[in-house]
Amino acid sequence: MITTTKVVNQESPELLRSEIDSRIVKIRPMSTPVDQISRHASSRRAGSMTVEYYAVDSKPFETELAASVGAETARDGRPVPMEVEVVDATPFCETETVMFVGADIDGSPVTGYITDISGKTINGYYTCVNAQGLSACPAIPKGAKVVRMGRAARELDVQTTQFITIPRKEKNFCQIFKAQVEQSTIVKLSNKEVGWTFSDQEEAAIIDMRMGMERTFLFGNRARLEIPGSDDVMFTGGIWQQAGKEGTFDIAAGTDADFVKICRQAFTGANGSSRKILIAGSGLIEGLHRIMPRTYADTHSKFHRWGLDFTEMVTKFGTLYVIMSETFDECGHANDGLIIDPEYLTKYSHIPFNSEKLDLRSSGQRNSDAIVITEASCLVLRYPQSHMRVIGTTNAVQSELSD
């Protein structure tokens, strides 16, 4: 049997695609970091132009008291009943223990055991005791944080309340990206002062195509346009809107402490990776660069991965791989950035990146060689809380500047 492209596509459909991707990622990778990372990240084949997926975040573990709680001590040796109203009761269920942050009794934290939940009211018993060994509860102010702790079962219990977390069904559209390259037969046969070939034009077209895809993957707006008398046009949604968190950084007067706060927000509360990527515009990069020489002189270094060069910024919360993207400047986000957890960035491809020759000569259209380059794809962020938008501000406070 002769090995042809058709046979290869039937027997090993990913073989040629991998070869094409390996060539594409070598074309100016620093200009398109998001597209570059997505070609190395988790990739899935989409059977439709509409991609439906489930976004799941970690189950919430805290809320606040909606009303204050009065002090009470057991009178007959029995545990003190707990009946507290919270802002949101969805993080909790029966048989779990809770801790009231900021409230203590004789140096021990105030804790409770949940037996029943009615609306936003948590019922149960306090499990803390005072110095006299009596079950007790001190006064707890409104707004105190209530944290979900571990479950507590009785000795003879076999079952417990089911763990429930409901994923949110999300969707995105695959957008058909195309580029066409042509060269007339006369130009092909003519002598040229420089070695400009059809392959050079193809590479230039791929660069321009990837730049457009980069802008769309970041800031595109998901939509379906119904054009009268024509097929629908589908537009993919960018990952900027998909990120579940948002923080701010003062690019004019931001300090080391402000950067650490950003890292704390990015690396906590989502159970994500300890290594994430910050893709940022030139304004935010300039603001971060001011604090690098002082705080990160010994800890920041160059890091190369996915064909990209990053600056490594290490904190106790996690490591950020920082890279500048002019796409942010071009799209009006020069002072902003996006922190991505690459483990939860997924690319869906309905039509993998491919090129097809057009026979314009035989069809009587033009006396030229032509190819059309096509990809129908989209990017999605799973576990949205693992990703964060960073909004650069210029709200410099004079007192901070003077300090």
Coordinates of C-alpha atoms in Angstrom, one line a residue:
M1 CA 0.0 0.0 0.0
I2 CA 1.3 3.5 -0.9
T3 CA 1.6 5.9 2.0
T4 CA -0.4 9.0 1.0
T5 CA -1.7 11.9 2.9
K6 CA -5.1 10.4 2.8
V7 CA -3.9 7.1 4.2
V8 CA -2.0 8.9 7.0
N9 CA -5.0 11.0 7.9
Q10 CA -7.1 7.8 8.2
E11 CA -4.6 5.7 10.1
S12 CA -3.0 8.4 12.3
P13 CA -4.9 11.7 12.0
E14 CA -2.7 13.4 14.6
L15 CA 0.6 12.7 12.8
L16 CA 0.5 15.4 10.2
R17 CA -1.2 17.9 12.5
S18 CA 1.6 17.5 15.0
E19 CA 4.2 18.1 12.3
I20 CA 2.3 21.2 11.2
D21 CA 2.0 22.5 14.7
S22 CA 5.8 21.9 15.3
R23 CA 6.5 24.1 12.3
I24 CA 4.0 26.8 13.2
V25 CA 5.3 27.4 16.7
K26 CA 8.7 28.3 15.4
I27 CA 7.3 31.3 13.5
R28 CA 7.8 34.4 15.7
P29 CA 6.5 32.8 19.0
M30 CA 7.2 35.9 21.1
S31 CA 4.6 37.8 19.1
T32 CA 1.8 35.4 19.9
P33 CA 2.3 34.0 23.4
V34 CA -1.3 32.8 24.0
D35 CA -1.5 31.0 20.7
Q36 CA 1.9 29.6 21.3
I37 CA 1.1 28.2 24.7
S38 CA -2.3 26.8 23.5
R39 CA -0.5 24.8 20.8
H40 CA 1.6 23.1 23.6
A41 CA -1.2 22.9 26.2
S42 CA -4.1 20.5 26.4
S43 CA -5.8 20.2 23.0
R44 CA -9.1 18.5 22.2
R45 CA -10.9 17.8 18.9
A46 CA -14.3 19.5 18.7
G47 CA -17.0 17.7 16.8
S48 CA -18.9 20.9 16.3
M49 CA -18.3 24.6 15.8
T50 CA -20.1 25.1 19.1
V51 CA -18.0 23.9 22.1
E52 CA -19.8 23.1 25.3
Y53 CA -17.8 22.4 28.4
Y54 CA -18.2 22.4 32.2
A55 CA -16.3 24.8 34.3
V56 CA -15.8 23.6 37.9
D57 CA -14.3 25.6 40.7
S58 CA -13.4 24.4 44.2
K59 CA -16.4 24.3 46.5
P60 CA -16.6 27.6 48.6
F61 CA -15.3 27.2 52.1
E62 CA -16.3 30.4 53.8
T63 CA -18.9 33.0 54.3
E64 CA -19.8 35.7 56.9
L65 CA -22.2 36.1 59.7
A66 CA -25.3 38.1 58.6
A67 CA -26.2 38.9 62.2
S68 CA -24.3 39.1 65.5
V69 CA -24.4 36.2 68.0
G70 CA -24.8 36.8 71.8
A71 CA -22.7 35.1 74.4
E72 CA -24.1 32.0 76.1
T73 CA -22.9 29.3 78.5
A74 CA -24.4 25.9 79.2
R75 CA -26.5 25.8 82.3
D76 CA -27.1 22.1 82.7
G77 CA -23.9 20.6 81.2
R78 CA -25.5 20.2 77.8
P79 CA -23.9 21.7 74.6
V80 CA -25.0 25.2 73.8
P81 CA -27.3 25.2 70.7
M82 CA -26.0 27.0 67.7
E83 CA -28.3 29.0 65.5
V84 CA -26.5 31.5 63.3
E85 CA -27.6 33.4 60.2
V86 CA -25.0 33.6 57.5
V87 CA -24.7 35.5 54.2
D88 CA -24.5 32.3 52.1
A89 CA -25.1 28.8 53.4
T90 CA -24.3 27.0 50.2
P91 CA -20.7 26.1 51.3
F92 CA -22.0 24.1 54.3
C93 CA -23.9 20.9 54.9
E94 CA -24.9 18.6 57.8
T95 CA -22.2 16.8 59.9
E96 CA -19.6 19.4 59.0
T97 CA -17.8 21.6 61.6
V98 CA -17.3 25.3 61.3
M99 CA -14.9 27.8 62.8
F100 CA -15.7 31.5 63.6
V101 CA -12.6 33.4 62.7
G102 CA -11.7 36.2 65.1
A103 CA -13.7 34.8 68.0
D104 CA -12.1 32.8 70.7
I105 CA -12.8 31.6 74.2
D106 CA -10.0 31.4 76.7
G107 CA -7.5 31.3 73.8
S108 CA -9.3 28.5 71.9
P109 CA -11.1 29.1 68.6
V110 CA -14.9 29.1 68.6
T111 CA -16.2 26.1 66.6
G112 CA -19.5 24.5 66.0
Y113 CA -21.1 21.3 64.6
I114 CA -23.9 21.5 62.0
T115 CA -27.0 19.4 62.4
D116 CA -29.4 21.2 60.1
I117 CA -29.5 24.0 57.6
S118 CA -32.7 26.0 56.9
G119 CA -32.3 28.7 54.3
K120 CA -29.5 30.9 55.5
T121 CA -29.7 29.7 59.1
I122 CA -27.2 27.1 60.3
N123 CA -28.3 25.0 63.2
G124 CA -26.3 22.8 65.5
Y125 CA -24.2 23.0 68.6
Y126 CA -21.0 24.9 69.7
T127 CA -18.1 22.5 70.4
C128 CA -15.9 24.9 72.4
V129 CA -15.6 25.0 76.2
N130 CA -14.5 27.6 78.6
A131 CA -12.0 27.5 81.4
Q132 CA -14.5 25.8 83.7
G133 CA -15.0 23.0 81.2
L134 CA -18.5 24.2 80.3
S135 CA -19.8 24.4 76.8
A136 CA -19.9 28.1 75.9
C137 CA -20.0 30.6 73.1
P138 CA -18.7 34.2 73.4
A139 CA -20.3 37.1 71.6
I140 CA -19.5 37.0 67.9
P141 CA -19.9 40.2 65.8
K142 CA -21.8 40.5 62.5
G143 CA -19.4 40.1 59.6
A144 CA -17.2 37.5 61.3
K145 CA -15.8 35.0 58.9
V146 CA -17.3 31.5 59.1
V147 CA -15.0 28.8 57.7
R148 CA -16.0 25.2 56.7
M149 CA -13.9 22.7 58.5
G150 CA -13.8 18.9 58.4
R151 CA -16.7 16.5 58.8
A152 CA -17.3 14.8 62.1
A153 CA -19.0 11.4 62.2
R154 CA -20.3 9.4 65.2
E155 CA -18.8 6.0 65.9
L156 CA -21.7 4.0 64.5
D157 CA -22.2 6.2 61.4
V158 CA -21.8 4.4 58.1
Q159 CA -23.0 7.2 55.7
T160 CA -22.7 10.9 55.6
T161 CA -24.1 13.8 53.6
Q162 CA -23.1 13.5 49.9
F163 CA -20.5 15.9 48.6
I164 CA -22.1 18.0 45.9
T165 CA -20.5 20.5 43.6
I166 CA -22.4 21.5 40.5
P167 CA -20.3 22.4 37.4
R168 CA -21.5 25.3 35.3
K169 CA -22.1 24.5 31.7
E170 CA -20.3 27.0 29.5
K171 CA -19.9 27.3 25.7
N172 CA -17.7 29.0 23.2
F173 CA -17.8 29.1 19.4
C174 CA -15.0 28.0 17.2
Q175 CA -14.0 30.7 14.8
I176 CA -12.8 29.9 11.3
F177 CA -9.5 31.7 10.8
K178 CA -8.2 31.8 7.2
A179 CA -5.3 33.2 5.1
Q180 CA -4.8 32.9 1.4
V181 CA -1.5 33.2 -0.4
E182 CA -1.1 33.5 -4.2
Q183 CA 1.7 34.0 -6.6
S184 CA 1.2 34.4 -10.3
T185 CA 3.0 32.2 -12.8
I186 CA 4.8 35.2 -14.3
V187 CA 6.1 36.3 -10.9
K188 CA 7.2 32.8 -10.1
L189 CA 9.3 32.6 -13.3
S190 CA 10.8 36.1 -13.1
N191 CA 14.2 36.9 -11.7
K192 CA 14.2 38.6 -8.4
E193 CA 16.7 40.8 -6.6
V194 CA 16.1 38.9 -3.3
G195 CA 15.3 35.3 -2.7
W196 CA 11.6 35.9 -2.0
T197 CA 9.8 32.6 -2.7
F198 CA 6.2 31.3 -2.3
S199 CA 7.3 29.8 1.0
D200 CA 8.3 33.2 2.3
Q201 CA 4.9 34.6 1.4
E202 CA 3.3 31.6 3.2
E203 CA 5.3 32.3 6.3
A204 CA 4.4 36.0 6.3
A205 CA 0.7 35.0 5.9
I206 CA 0.9 32.6 8.9
I207 CA 2.5 35.4 11.0
D208 CA -0.3 37.8 10.2
M209 CA -2.9 35.1 10.7
R210 CA -1.5 34.2 14.1
M211 CA -1.4 37.8 15.2
G212 CA -5.1 38.1 14.4
M213 CA -5.8 34.9 16.2
E214 CA -3.9 36.1 19.2
R215 CA -6.0 39.3 19.5
T216 CA -9.2 37.2 19.1
F217 CA -8.2 34.5 21.6
L218 CA -7.5 37.2 24.2
F219 CA -10.2 39.8 23.7
G220 CA -12.7 38.4 21.2
N221 CA -16.4 38.6 21.9
R222 CA -18.4 35.4 21.5
A223 CA -21.2 35.9 19.0
R224 CA -23.1 34.4 16.1
L225 CA -23.9 36.8 13.2
E226 CA -26.8 35.9 11.0
I227 CA -26.3 37.5 7.7
P228 CA -29.4 37.6 5.4
G229 CA -29.0 35.4 2.4
S230 CA -25.7 33.9 3.6
D231 CA -24.3 31.5 6.1
D232 CA -23.9 32.4 9.8
V233 CA -20.5 33.7 10.9
M234 CA -19.3 32.6 14.4
F235 CA -17.0 34.6 16.6
T236 CA -15.0 33.0 19.4
G237 CA -14.9 34.5 22.9
G238 CA -11.6 35.6 24.4
I239 CA -10.1 34.3 27.6
W240 CA -9.9 37.8 29.1
Q241 CA -13.6 37.6 29.9
Q242 CA -13.4 34.0 31.1
A243 CA -11.0 34.6 34.0
G244 CA -12.8 34.3 37.3
K245 CA -10.7 36.7 39.4
E246 CA -9.7 40.4 39.0
G247 CA -7.1 42.4 40.9
T248 CA -5.5 45.8 40.5
F249 CA -1.9 47.1 40.6
D250 CA -0.9 50.7 40.6
I251 CA 1.7 50.9 37.9
A252 CA 2.8 54.4 39.0
A253 CA 3.3 53.8 42.7
G254 CA 2.9 50.0 43.1
T255 CA 5.2 48.5 45.7
D256 CA 6.7 45.1 46.4
A257 CA 3.9 44.6 49.0
D258 CA 1.3 45.4 46.3
F259 CA 2.8 42.8 44.0
V260 CA 2.8 40.2 46.7
K261 CA -0.9 40.9 47.3
I262 CA -1.6 40.2 43.6
C263 CA 0.3 36.9 43.9
R264 CA -1.7 36.1 47.0
Q265 CA -4.9 36.6 45.2
A266 CA -3.8 34.7 42.1
F267 CA -2.5 31.6 43.9
T268 CA -5.0 31.2 46.7
G269 CA -8.6 30.1 46.9
A270 CA -8.6 28.0 43.7
N271 CA -6.3 25.0 44.3
G272 CA -4.5 25.8 41.1
S273 CA -0.9 25.3 40.1
S274 CA 2.0 26.9 42.0
R275 CA 3.4 28.1 38.7
K276 CA 1.4 30.5 36.5
I277 CA 2.0 32.8 33.6
L278 CA 1.5 36.6 33.6
I279 CA 1.0 38.0 30.1
A280 CA 1.0 41.8 30.3
G281 CA 1.0 45.0 28.3
S282 CA 4.0 47.3 28.3
G283 CA 2.6 49.6 31.0
L284 CA 2.2 46.9 33.5
I285 CA 5.6 45.4 32.7
E286 CA 7.1 48.9 33.3
G287 CA 5.4 49.1 36.7
L288 CA 6.6 45.6 37.6
H289 CA 10.1 46.4 36.3
R290 CA 10.5 49.2 38.8
I291 CA 10.3 46.8 41.8
M292 CA 12.3 43.9 40.3
P293 CA 15.8 45.3 40.9
R294 CA 15.1 45.8 44.6
T295 CA 13.1 42.8 45.7
Y296 CA 13.8 40.2 43.0
A297 CA 17.5 40.8 42.2
D298 CA 18.4 37.4 43.6
T299 CA 15.3 35.5 42.6
H300 CA 14.2 36.5 39.1
S301 CA 15.8 34.9 36.1
K302 CA 15.1 33.9 32.6
F303 CA 13.0 30.9 31.9
H304 CA 12.5 29.3 28.5
R305 CA 9.5 27.1 27.8
W306 CA 7.0 26.5 24.9
G307 CA 9.4 28.4 22.7
L308 CA 9.0 31.6 24.8
D309 CA 11.4 33.5 27.0
F310 CA 9.9 34.5 30.4
T311 CA 11.1 36.4 33.4
E312 CA 10.7 34.3 36.6
M313 CA 9.3 36.1 39.6
V314 CA 9.3 34.0 42.8
T315 CA 7.1 34.6 45.8
K316 CA 6.2 32.4 48.8
F317 CA 2.7 32.0 47.2
G318 CA 4.0 30.8 43.9
T319 CA 6.1 31.5 40.8
L320 CA 5.0 33.9 38.0
Y321 CA 6.5 33.6 34.6
V322 CA 6.2 37.1 33.1
I323 CA 6.1 37.9 29.5
M324 CA 5.2 41.1 27.6
S325 CA 2.6 41.0 24.9
E326 CA 2.1 43.9 22.5
T327 CA -1.3 42.5 21.8
F328 CA -2.4 44.1 25.1
D329 CA -1.1 47.5 23.9
E330 CA -2.8 47.1 20.5
C331 CA -6.2 46.3 22.1
G332 CA -6.2 49.1 24.6
H333 CA -4.9 47.1 27.6
A334 CA -1.3 48.4 27.8
N335 CA -1.6 48.7 31.6
D336 CA -3.3 45.4 32.1
G337 CA -2.3 41.7 32.3
L338 CA -3.8 38.3 32.5
I339 CA -2.5 35.5 34.9
I340 CA -3.1 32.1 33.3
D341 CA -2.8 28.7 34.9
P342 CA -1.5 26.7 31.8
E343 CA -2.7 23.5 33.3
Y344 CA -6.3 24.6 32.8
L345 CA -6.0 26.3 29.4
T346 CA -7.6 24.1 26.8
K347 CA -7.8 24.5 23.0
Y348 CA -10.6 23.1 21.0
S349 CA -10.1 22.5 17.3
H350 CA -13.0 21.8 15.0
I351 CA -10.7 22.1 11.9
P352 CA -7.0 21.7 12.9
F353 CA -4.5 24.1 11.3
N354 CA -4.0 23.0 7.7
S355 CA -3.1 24.3 4.3
E356 CA -4.8 23.4 1.0
K357 CA -3.8 24.0 -2.5
L358 CA -6.3 25.8 -4.8
D359 CA -6.3 24.9 -8.5
L360 CA -7.2 28.3 -9.8
R361 CA -5.6 27.7 -13.2
S362 CA -7.7 24.6 -14.1
S363 CA -10.9 26.3 -12.9
G364 CA -10.1 29.3 -15.2
Q365 CA -10.0 31.9 -12.5
R366 CA -6.4 33.0 -12.4
N367 CA -3.0 31.9 -13.7
S368 CA -1.4 31.6 -10.3
D369 CA -0.4 29.2 -7.6
A370 CA -2.5 29.5 -4.4
I371 CA -3.0 28.0 -1.0
V372 CA -5.5 28.7 1.7
I373 CA -4.6 28.2 5.3
T374 CA -7.5 27.4 7.7
E375 CA -8.1 26.7 11.4
A376 CA -11.4 26.6 13.3
S377 CA -10.7 26.7 17.0
C378 CA -11.3 28.4 20.3
L379 CA -9.7 28.6 23.8
V380 CA -11.4 28.0 27.1
L381 CA -10.3 28.4 30.7
R382 CA -11.4 25.6 32.9
Y383 CA -11.5 26.3 36.6
P384 CA -12.0 30.1 36.1
Q385 CA -10.9 30.9 39.6
S386 CA -7.4 29.7 38.7
H387 CA -7.0 32.6 36.3
M388 CA -7.0 36.4 37.1
R389 CA -7.2 39.7 35.2
V390 CA -4.8 42.3 36.5
I391 CA -6.0 45.8 35.9
G392 CA -3.2 48.4 36.0
T393 CA -4.2 51.7 37.6
T394 CA -2.4 55.1 38.0
N395 CA -4.0 56.1 41.3
A396 CA -0.8 57.2 42.9
V397 CA -1.3 58.4 46.4
Q398 CA 1.1 61.3 47.4
S399 CA 1.6 59.9 50.9
E400 CA 2.7 56.6 49.5
L401 CA 5.1 58.3 47.0
S402 CA 6.6 60.4 49.8
D403 CA 7.2 57.2 51.9

